[in-house]
Structure formats: C-alpha cells, structure tokens
Coordinates of C-alpha atoms and ligand atoms in Angstrom, one line a residue:
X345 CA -16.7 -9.3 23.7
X346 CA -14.7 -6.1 24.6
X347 CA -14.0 -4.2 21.3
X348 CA -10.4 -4.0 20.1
X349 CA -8.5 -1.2 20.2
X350 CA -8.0 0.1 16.2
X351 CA -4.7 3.0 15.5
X352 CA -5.8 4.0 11.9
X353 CA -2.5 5.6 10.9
X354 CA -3.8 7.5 7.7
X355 CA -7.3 7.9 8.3
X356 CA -8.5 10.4 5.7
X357 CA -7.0 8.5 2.8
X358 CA -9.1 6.6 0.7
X359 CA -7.8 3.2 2.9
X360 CA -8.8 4.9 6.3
X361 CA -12.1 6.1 5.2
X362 CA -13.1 2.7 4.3
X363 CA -11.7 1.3 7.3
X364 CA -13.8 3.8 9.6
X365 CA -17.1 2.6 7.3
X366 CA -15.7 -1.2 8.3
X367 CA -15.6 0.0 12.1
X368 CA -19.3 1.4 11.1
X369 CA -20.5 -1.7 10.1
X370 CA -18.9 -4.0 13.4
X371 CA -19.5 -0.9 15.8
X372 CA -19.4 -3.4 19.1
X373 CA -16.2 -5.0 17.8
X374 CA -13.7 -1.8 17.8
X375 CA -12.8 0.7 19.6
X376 CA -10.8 3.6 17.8
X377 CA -8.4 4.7 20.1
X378 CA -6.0 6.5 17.7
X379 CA -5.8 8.1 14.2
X380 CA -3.6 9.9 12.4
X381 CA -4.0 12.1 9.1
X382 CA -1.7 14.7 7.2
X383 CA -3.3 17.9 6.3
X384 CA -6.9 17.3 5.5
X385 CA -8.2 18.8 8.8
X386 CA -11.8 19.1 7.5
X387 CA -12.4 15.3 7.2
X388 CA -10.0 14.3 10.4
X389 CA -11.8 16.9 12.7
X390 CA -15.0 15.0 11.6
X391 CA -13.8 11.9 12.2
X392 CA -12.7 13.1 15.7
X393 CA -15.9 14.6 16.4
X394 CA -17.7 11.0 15.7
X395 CA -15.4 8.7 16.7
X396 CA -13.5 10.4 20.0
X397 CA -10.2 8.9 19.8
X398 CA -7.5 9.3 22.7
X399 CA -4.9 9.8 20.7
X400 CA -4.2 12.0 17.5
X401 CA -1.1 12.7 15.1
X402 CA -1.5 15.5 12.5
X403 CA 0.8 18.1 10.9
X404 CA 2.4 19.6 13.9
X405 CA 0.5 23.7 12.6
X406 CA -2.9 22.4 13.4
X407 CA -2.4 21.0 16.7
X408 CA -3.1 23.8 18.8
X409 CA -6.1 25.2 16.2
X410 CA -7.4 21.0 17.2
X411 CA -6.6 21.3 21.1
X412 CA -8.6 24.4 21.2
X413 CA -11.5 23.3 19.0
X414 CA -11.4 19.3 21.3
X415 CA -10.7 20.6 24.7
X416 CA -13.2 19.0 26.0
X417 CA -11.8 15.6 24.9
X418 CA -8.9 15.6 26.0
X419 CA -7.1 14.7 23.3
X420 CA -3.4 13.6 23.1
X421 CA -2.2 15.3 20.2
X422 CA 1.3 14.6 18.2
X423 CA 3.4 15.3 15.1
X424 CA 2.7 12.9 12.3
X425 CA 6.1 13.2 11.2
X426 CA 7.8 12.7 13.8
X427 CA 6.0 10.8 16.6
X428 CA 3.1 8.8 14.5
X429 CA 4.9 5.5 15.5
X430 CA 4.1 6.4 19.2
X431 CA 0.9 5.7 18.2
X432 CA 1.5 2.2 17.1
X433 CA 3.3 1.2 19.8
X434 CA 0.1 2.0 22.4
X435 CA -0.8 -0.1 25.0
X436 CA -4.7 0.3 24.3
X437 CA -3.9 -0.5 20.6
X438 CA -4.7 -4.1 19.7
X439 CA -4.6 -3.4 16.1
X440 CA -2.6 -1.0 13.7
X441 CA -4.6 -0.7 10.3
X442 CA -1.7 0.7 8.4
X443 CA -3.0 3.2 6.0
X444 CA -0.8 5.7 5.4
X445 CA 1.4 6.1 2.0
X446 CA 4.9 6.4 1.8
X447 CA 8.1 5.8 3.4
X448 CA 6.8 7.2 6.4
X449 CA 4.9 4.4 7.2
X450 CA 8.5 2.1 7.7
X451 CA 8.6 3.3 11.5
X452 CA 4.9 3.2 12.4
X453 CA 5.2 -1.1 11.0
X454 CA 8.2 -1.6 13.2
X455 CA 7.3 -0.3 16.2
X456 CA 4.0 -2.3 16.1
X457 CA 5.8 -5.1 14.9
X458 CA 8.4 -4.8 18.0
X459 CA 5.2 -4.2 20.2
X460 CA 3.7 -7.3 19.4
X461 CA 0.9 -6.1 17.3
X462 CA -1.7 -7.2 14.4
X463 CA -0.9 -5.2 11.6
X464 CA -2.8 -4.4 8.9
X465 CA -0.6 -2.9 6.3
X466 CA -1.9 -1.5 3.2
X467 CA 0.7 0.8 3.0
X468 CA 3.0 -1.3 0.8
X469 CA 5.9 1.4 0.5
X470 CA 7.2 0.0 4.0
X471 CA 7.5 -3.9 3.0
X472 CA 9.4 -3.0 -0.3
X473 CA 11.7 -1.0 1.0
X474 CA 12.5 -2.8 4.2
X475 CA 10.6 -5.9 3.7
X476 CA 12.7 -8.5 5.4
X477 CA 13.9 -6.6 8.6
X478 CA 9.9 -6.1 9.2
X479 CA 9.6 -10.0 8.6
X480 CA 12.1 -11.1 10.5
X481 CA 10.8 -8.5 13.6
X482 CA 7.5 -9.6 13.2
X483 CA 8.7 -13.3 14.1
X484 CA 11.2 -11.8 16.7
X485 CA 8.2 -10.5 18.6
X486 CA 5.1 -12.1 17.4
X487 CA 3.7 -9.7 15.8
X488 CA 0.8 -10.7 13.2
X489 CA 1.0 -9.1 9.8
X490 CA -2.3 -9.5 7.3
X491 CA -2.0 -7.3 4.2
X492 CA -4.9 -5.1 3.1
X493 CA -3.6 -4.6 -0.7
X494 CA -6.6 -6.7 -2.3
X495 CA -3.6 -8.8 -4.2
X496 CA -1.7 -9.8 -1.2
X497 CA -4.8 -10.7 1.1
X498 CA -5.8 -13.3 -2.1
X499 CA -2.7 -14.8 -1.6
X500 CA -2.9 -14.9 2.2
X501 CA -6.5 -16.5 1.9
X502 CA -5.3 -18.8 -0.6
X503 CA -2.2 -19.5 1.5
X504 CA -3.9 -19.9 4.6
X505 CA -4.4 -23.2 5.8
X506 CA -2.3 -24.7 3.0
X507 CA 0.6 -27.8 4.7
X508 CA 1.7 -27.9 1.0
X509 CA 4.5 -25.9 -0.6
X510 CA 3.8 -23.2 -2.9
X511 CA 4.8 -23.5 -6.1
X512 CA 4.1 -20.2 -7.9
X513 CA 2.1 -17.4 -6.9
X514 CA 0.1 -15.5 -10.5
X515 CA -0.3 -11.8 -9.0
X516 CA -3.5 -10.7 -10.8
X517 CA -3.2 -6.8 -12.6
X518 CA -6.5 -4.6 -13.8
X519 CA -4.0 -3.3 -16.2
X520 CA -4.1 0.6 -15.0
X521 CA -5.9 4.0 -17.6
X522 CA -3.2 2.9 -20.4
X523 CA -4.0 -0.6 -21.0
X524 CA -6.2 0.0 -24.3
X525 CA -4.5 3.3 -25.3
X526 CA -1.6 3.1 -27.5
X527 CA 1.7 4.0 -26.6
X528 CA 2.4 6.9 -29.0
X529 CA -0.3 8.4 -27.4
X530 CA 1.5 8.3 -23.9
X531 CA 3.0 11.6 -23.9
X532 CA -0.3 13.4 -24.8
X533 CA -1.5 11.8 -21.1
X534 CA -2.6 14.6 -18.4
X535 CA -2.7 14.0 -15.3
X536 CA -7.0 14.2 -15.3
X537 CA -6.4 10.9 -17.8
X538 CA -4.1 9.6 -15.9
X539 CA -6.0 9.3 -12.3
X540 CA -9.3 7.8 -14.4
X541 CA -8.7 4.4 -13.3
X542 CA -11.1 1.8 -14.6
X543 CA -11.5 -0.4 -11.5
X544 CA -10.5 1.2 -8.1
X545 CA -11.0 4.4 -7.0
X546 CA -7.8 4.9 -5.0
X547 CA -5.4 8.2 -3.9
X548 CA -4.0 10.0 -6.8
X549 CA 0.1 8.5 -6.3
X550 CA -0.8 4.8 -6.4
X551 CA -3.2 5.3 -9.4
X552 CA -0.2 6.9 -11.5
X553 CA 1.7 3.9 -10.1
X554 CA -0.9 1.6 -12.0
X555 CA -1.2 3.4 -15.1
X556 CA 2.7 2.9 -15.3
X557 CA 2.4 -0.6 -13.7
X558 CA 5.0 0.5 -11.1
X559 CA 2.7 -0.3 -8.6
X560 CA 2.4 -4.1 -9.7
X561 CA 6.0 -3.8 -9.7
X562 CA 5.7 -2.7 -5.8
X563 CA 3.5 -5.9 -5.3
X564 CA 5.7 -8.3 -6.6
X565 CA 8.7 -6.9 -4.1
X566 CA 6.0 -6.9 -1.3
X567 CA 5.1 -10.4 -2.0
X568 CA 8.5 -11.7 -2.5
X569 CA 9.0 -10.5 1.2
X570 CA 5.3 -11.5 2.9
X571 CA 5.3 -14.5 1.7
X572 CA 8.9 -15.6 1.6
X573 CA 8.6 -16.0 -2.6
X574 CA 11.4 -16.3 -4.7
X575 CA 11.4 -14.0 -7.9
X576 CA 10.8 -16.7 -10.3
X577 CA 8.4 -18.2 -8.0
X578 CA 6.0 -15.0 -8.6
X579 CA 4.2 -14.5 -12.3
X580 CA 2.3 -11.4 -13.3
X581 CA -0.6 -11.8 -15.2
X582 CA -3.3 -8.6 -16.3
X583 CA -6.4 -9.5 -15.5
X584 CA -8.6 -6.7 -16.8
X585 CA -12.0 -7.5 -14.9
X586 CA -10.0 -7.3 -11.7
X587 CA -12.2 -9.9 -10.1
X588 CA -9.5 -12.8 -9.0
X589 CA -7.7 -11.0 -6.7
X590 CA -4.4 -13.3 -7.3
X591 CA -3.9 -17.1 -7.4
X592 CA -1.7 -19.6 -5.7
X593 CA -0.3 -22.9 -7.4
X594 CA 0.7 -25.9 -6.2
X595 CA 2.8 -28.6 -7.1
X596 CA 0.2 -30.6 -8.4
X597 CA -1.3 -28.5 -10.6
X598 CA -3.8 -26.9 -8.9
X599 CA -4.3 -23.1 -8.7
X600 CA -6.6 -21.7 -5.6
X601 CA -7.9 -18.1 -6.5
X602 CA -9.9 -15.5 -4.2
X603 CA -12.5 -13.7 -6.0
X604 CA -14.5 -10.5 -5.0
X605 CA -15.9 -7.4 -5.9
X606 CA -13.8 -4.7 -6.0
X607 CA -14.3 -2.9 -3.1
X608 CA -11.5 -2.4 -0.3
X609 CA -13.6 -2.5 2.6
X610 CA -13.5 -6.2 2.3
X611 CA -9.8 -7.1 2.2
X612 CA -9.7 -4.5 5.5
X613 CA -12.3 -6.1 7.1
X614 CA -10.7 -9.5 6.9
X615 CA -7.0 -8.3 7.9
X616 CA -8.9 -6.9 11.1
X617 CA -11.3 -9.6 12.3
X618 CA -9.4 -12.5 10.6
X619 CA -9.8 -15.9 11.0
X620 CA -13.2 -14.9 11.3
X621 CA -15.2 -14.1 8.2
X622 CA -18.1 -11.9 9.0
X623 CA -20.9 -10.6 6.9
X624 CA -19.4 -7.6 4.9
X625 CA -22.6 -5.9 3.7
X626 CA -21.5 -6.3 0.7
X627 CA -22.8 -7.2 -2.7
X628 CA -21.8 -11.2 -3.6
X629 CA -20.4 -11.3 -6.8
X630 CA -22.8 -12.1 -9.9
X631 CA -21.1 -14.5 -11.6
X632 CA -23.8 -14.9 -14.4
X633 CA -23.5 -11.5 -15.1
X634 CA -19.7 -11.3 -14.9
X635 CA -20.2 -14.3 -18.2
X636 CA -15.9 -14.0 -18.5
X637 CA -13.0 -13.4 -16.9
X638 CA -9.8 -12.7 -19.4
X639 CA -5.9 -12.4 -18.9
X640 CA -3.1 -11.4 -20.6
X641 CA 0.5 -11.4 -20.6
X642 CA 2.1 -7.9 -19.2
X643 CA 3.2 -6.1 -22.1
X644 CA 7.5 -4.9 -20.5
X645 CA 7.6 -3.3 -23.9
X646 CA 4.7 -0.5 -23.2
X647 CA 4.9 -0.5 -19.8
X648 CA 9.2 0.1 -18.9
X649 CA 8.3 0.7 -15.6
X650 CA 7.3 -2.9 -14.5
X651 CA 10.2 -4.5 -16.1
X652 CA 12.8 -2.0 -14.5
X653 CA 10.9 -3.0 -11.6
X654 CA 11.3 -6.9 -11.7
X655 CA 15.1 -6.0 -12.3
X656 CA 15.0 -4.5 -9.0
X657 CA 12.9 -7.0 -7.2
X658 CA 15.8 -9.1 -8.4
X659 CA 18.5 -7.3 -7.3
X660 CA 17.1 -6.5 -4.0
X661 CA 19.6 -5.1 -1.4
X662 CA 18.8 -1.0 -1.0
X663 CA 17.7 -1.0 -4.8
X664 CA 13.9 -1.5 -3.8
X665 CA 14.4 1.3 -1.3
X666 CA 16.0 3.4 -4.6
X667 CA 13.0 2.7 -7.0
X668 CA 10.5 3.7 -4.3
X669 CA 12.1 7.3 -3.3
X670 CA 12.5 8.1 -6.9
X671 CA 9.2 7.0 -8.1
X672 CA 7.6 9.1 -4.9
X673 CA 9.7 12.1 -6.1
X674 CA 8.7 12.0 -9.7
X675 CA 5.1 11.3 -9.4
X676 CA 4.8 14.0 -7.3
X677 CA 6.4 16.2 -10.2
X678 CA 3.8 14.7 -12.5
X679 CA 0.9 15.2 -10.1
X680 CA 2.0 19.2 -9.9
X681 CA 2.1 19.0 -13.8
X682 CA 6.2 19.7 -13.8
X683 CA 6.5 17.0 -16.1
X684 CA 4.8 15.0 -18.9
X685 CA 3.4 11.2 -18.5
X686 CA 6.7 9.4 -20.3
X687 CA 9.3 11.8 -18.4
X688 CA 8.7 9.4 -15.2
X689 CA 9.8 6.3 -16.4
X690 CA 13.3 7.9 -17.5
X691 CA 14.0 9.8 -14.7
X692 CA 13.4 6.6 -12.9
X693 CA 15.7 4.7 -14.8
X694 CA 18.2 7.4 -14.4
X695 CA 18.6 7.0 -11.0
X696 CA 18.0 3.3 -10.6
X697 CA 21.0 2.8 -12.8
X698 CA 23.5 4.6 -10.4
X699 CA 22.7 3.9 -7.6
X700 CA 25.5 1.6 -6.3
X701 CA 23.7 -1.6 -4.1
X702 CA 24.5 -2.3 -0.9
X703 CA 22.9 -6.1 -0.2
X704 CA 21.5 -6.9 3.6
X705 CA 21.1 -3.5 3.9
X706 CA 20.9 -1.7 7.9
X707 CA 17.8 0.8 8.6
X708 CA 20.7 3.4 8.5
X709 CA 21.8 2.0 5.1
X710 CA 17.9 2.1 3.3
X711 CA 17.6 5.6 5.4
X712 CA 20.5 6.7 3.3
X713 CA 19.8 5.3 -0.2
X714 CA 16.5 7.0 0.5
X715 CA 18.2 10.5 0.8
X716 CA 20.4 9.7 -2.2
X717 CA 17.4 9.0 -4.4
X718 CA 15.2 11.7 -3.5
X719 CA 18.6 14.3 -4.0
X720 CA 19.4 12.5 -7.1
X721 CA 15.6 12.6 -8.8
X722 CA 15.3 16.4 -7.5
X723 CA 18.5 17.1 -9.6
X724 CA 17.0 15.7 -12.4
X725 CA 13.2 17.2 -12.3
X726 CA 14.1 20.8 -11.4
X727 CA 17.2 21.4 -12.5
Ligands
LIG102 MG1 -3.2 -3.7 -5.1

C-alpha cells in the first residue's frame, strides 16, 4: 500500500502531537508531507528534523532562521497566517488532519473541502462558525469530513451504517474543573485552577472553554451542522467518567453509545484510516474496574455560558460566528490574567446581545461579524 499523504495543520498542539504519535504507530501507512505550527519552533523544528516534510507554514519571522537551519531539505516554507490553506489544497495531500484552533482554521477546511479532500477536523471553531457553507462544499466536491472531537466521532461511529432516522443525539460532557466546586467560589478561580482539568489534558483555551461549558456549547453548534441535527433533536447530558463518548437514539427506543478511554489518539486514528479499525496500542477499557458510569442534567444556572450558548445554536445566522470571536478574545484576557474567572461569561453576554443577526450569512458576512465581535469585546476588556 503506498502511504497517504497527511497535512497536519497545527502540529505542535496537543491534537498534532498525538496525531504524529498515530503516524508513529502506522509508520508504512502515511506519509507527512506537510505541517504547520505557530510559534513553538523548538518542537516544530524537531518534528521537521524526524519527519522531513515538503512543505511547512510557520509564523512568517522564523522562516528564514528554518531555511537556513533545513537547507538541505529543501523545504517549502510559508506564512501560517496567510497561506496555511495552500497547504491543504496540495496535490500530494490525501488527508488534512485539522488541528489547529481558531477561526483560522475556516480557510484551511474549505480549501480541502473544495479540493476534494478527507478531512479530519478537530478544530471545531471552523464548523460553528461557518458550519453549513463547509457542509454543503463538502457535498459540492466530495470531500469526506470525519470529526476528531472525541464527542462528534461517537456520534459518527454510532451513526455509521445506521438506514434508520435519528431521533435524538445525548452529547456526553465530563463536566470541566468547576463541576464539584460551588459557585460562590467562582470568582476566587485562577487560571492554574482553571486549566486542571479532570479528564483530558488539552491546550489551555479549550480547557477554559470546559470549565465554563462553552465548549459543550461549541459541540452542540458543530453537531447541529455535521450531522444535519435539529436543536431540539440534540440533548446534553454530563457524564463525569467521560467514558461514553456520546449516544445516538432511535425511534424505537434504542440508544447506541461509543465508549473508550480517554485518550485522543484514538478518535484521530479512526478519522484517518476509517472504515478501517486498526489496533490502536491502546489500553481496552476495564469495565470491572470502571464498576459505574453516572450522568446528570447540565446545571444552565451555574454554568451561563452553555445556556447563552444553546440560545445561539438557536438563533444561528452570524450569531455562532459572534460567540466564537468574543469567547477567543476574552479567554485570552483571562489566560493573560487581565480578568477574573466570572468576568468572561458577562463580557460574553455583552456582546452576544448586540450583535444584530444576519441569517444565511456570506463568508464576507461571518468575516465581518468576526471583526465586530473581536472590536466590540476589546472595548470591553481594556477599556
Ligand atoms: Mg470534545
């Protein structure tokens, strides 16, 4: 079998890194062609020096410190920011293992959508923000799309195969740092509490996003658009042991879940050799020693964030786009310790509330309501 030709488009996150160790582990099956990272050099240049891929985007000030140190590879290099879609779009690529956080990661997904690609997106900041146009590309041109975020491959494994019609989908949540701790302790939360998360070990943005369960709210958009779900067709329930991934239920009653250990290398590993299912190399679950699995019902009260969230799953239009700048800004202003834990959620809510919809919104339009949001939430924080 000729290996297939892998872009990892955010290779020194935590996402990339464990899709390099699933290259590791199937080393006759790809070939990394391309990666691109942002400003950890140290790790990238490593991952050059073992991997030698053709093609590289970084921050555009360490290009020509990389050319010089890689001549001898002859390396294409580019600028992340402005040409890491290039990348996507390459002939050699088979695959495009979408790894990379942010907004930036809406023009990377189309041009491998329009190119006809598999796509492996974990980065889910693209799908709510832009969701349907990427769907409707992806039939347009054929492109494949198998999601990475643990949540949305259990409902792809649980969907696949399936003739019958969905009837609800239960999107599973661990429940993020502030399940157990109550919330007039909320504003006493630093940042070091904050990024403890109990279950996955993940960038430091995303694991704010669960401790406010924002980031559920990003799922439940993301699945609304993957899998064509209406909003009351979706239920979220927090399942603390963050072993069912998510569940799928049909008419008749029955619910199909897909169980796992937590560990992301085998959601990526499935996105990029699916249908097949290979040996992992991981641990099987231990169900004996698991002895229960619990849920609860999402408490909207503690956690604002995930309510104004399912508001704005259903709304829709550019408000998705609106949540997602704003929540980049202000997390960002919490990571740099500008402001305290329960600032987010009102600053968010701020801007949510004026921003003034536009429905079926154009790239131009969700480009603009981007802009607005970011202005708008930078008004807010540093004024
Ligand atoms: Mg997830």
């Amino acid at each position: 079998m000729t290996p297939q030709g892998l872009a990892i488009l955010g290779s020194t996150g935590s996402i990339g890194v464990n899709g390099l160790k699933v290259v590791d582990w199937n080393p006759k099956r790809f070939k990394v062609v391309a990666l691109s990272a942002y400003s950890n050099i140290t790790l990238l240049k490593e991952q050059i020096r073992k991997y030698k891929p053709k093609y590289v985007a970084v921050k555009i000030e360490f290009i020509s410190e990389l050319k010089f140190e890689f001549s001898s590879l002859k390396i294409k290099f580019c600028d992340v920011e402005k040409e890491a879609s290039q990348l996507a779009g390459l002939k050699e690529v088979d695959i495009v293992l979408l790894a990379m956080r942010g907004a930036g990661a809406l023009e990377p997904f189309l041009e491998a959508v329009r190119k006809g690609k598999r796509i492996a997106p974990a980065n889910k900041e693209a799908l709510v923000i832009a969701g349907d146009m990427i769907i409707t590309e992806a039939r347009k041109y054929n492109a494949v799309i198998i999601p990475v975020d643990s949540e949305q491959s259990a409902i792809f494994q649980c969907l696949d195969g399936q003739k019958a019609p969905v009837k609800k989908v239960h999107l599973t949540a661990s429940g993020g740092a502030l399940r157990d701790v109550p919330v007039k302790s909320f504003s006493k939360m630093t940042v070091k509490d904050i990024l403890r998360h109990p279950r996955w070990r993940m960038g430091p943005k995303i694991t704010v996003d669960s401790a406010t369960l924002m980031n559920k709210g990003f799922e439940f958009i993301e699945a609304q658009k993957l899998f064509g779900l209406s909003f009351e067709q979706i239920n979220i329930v927090i399942h603390p042991e963050a072993i069912i991934h998510s569940m799928v239920e049909f008419y008749d009653g029955s619910l199909l879940a897909q169980l796992a250990v937590t560990d992301m290398r085998l959601p990526i590993q499935y996105a990029l050799t699916y249908p097949e299912r290979l040996d992992s190399g991981l641990k099987p679950l231990d169900l004996v020693a698991l002895k229960s699995l619990t849920f609860q019902k999402p408490d909207l009260k503690k956690f604002p964030a995930l309510d104004l969230a399912l508001e704005v799953a259903q709304k829709g239009g550019t408000l998705p786009c609106v949540l997602n700048a704003v929540d980049e800004e202000v997390v960002d202003a919490f990571l740099k310790e500008k402001i305290v834990f329960t600032s987010i959620y009102k600053v968010i809510e701020k801007v949510v509330c004026r921003h003034k919809i536009k429905s079926d919104p154009t790239l131009n339009d969700i480009y603009e309501a981007d802009n607005w949001a970011r202005r708008e939430a930078k008004e807010i924080l540093w004024r």
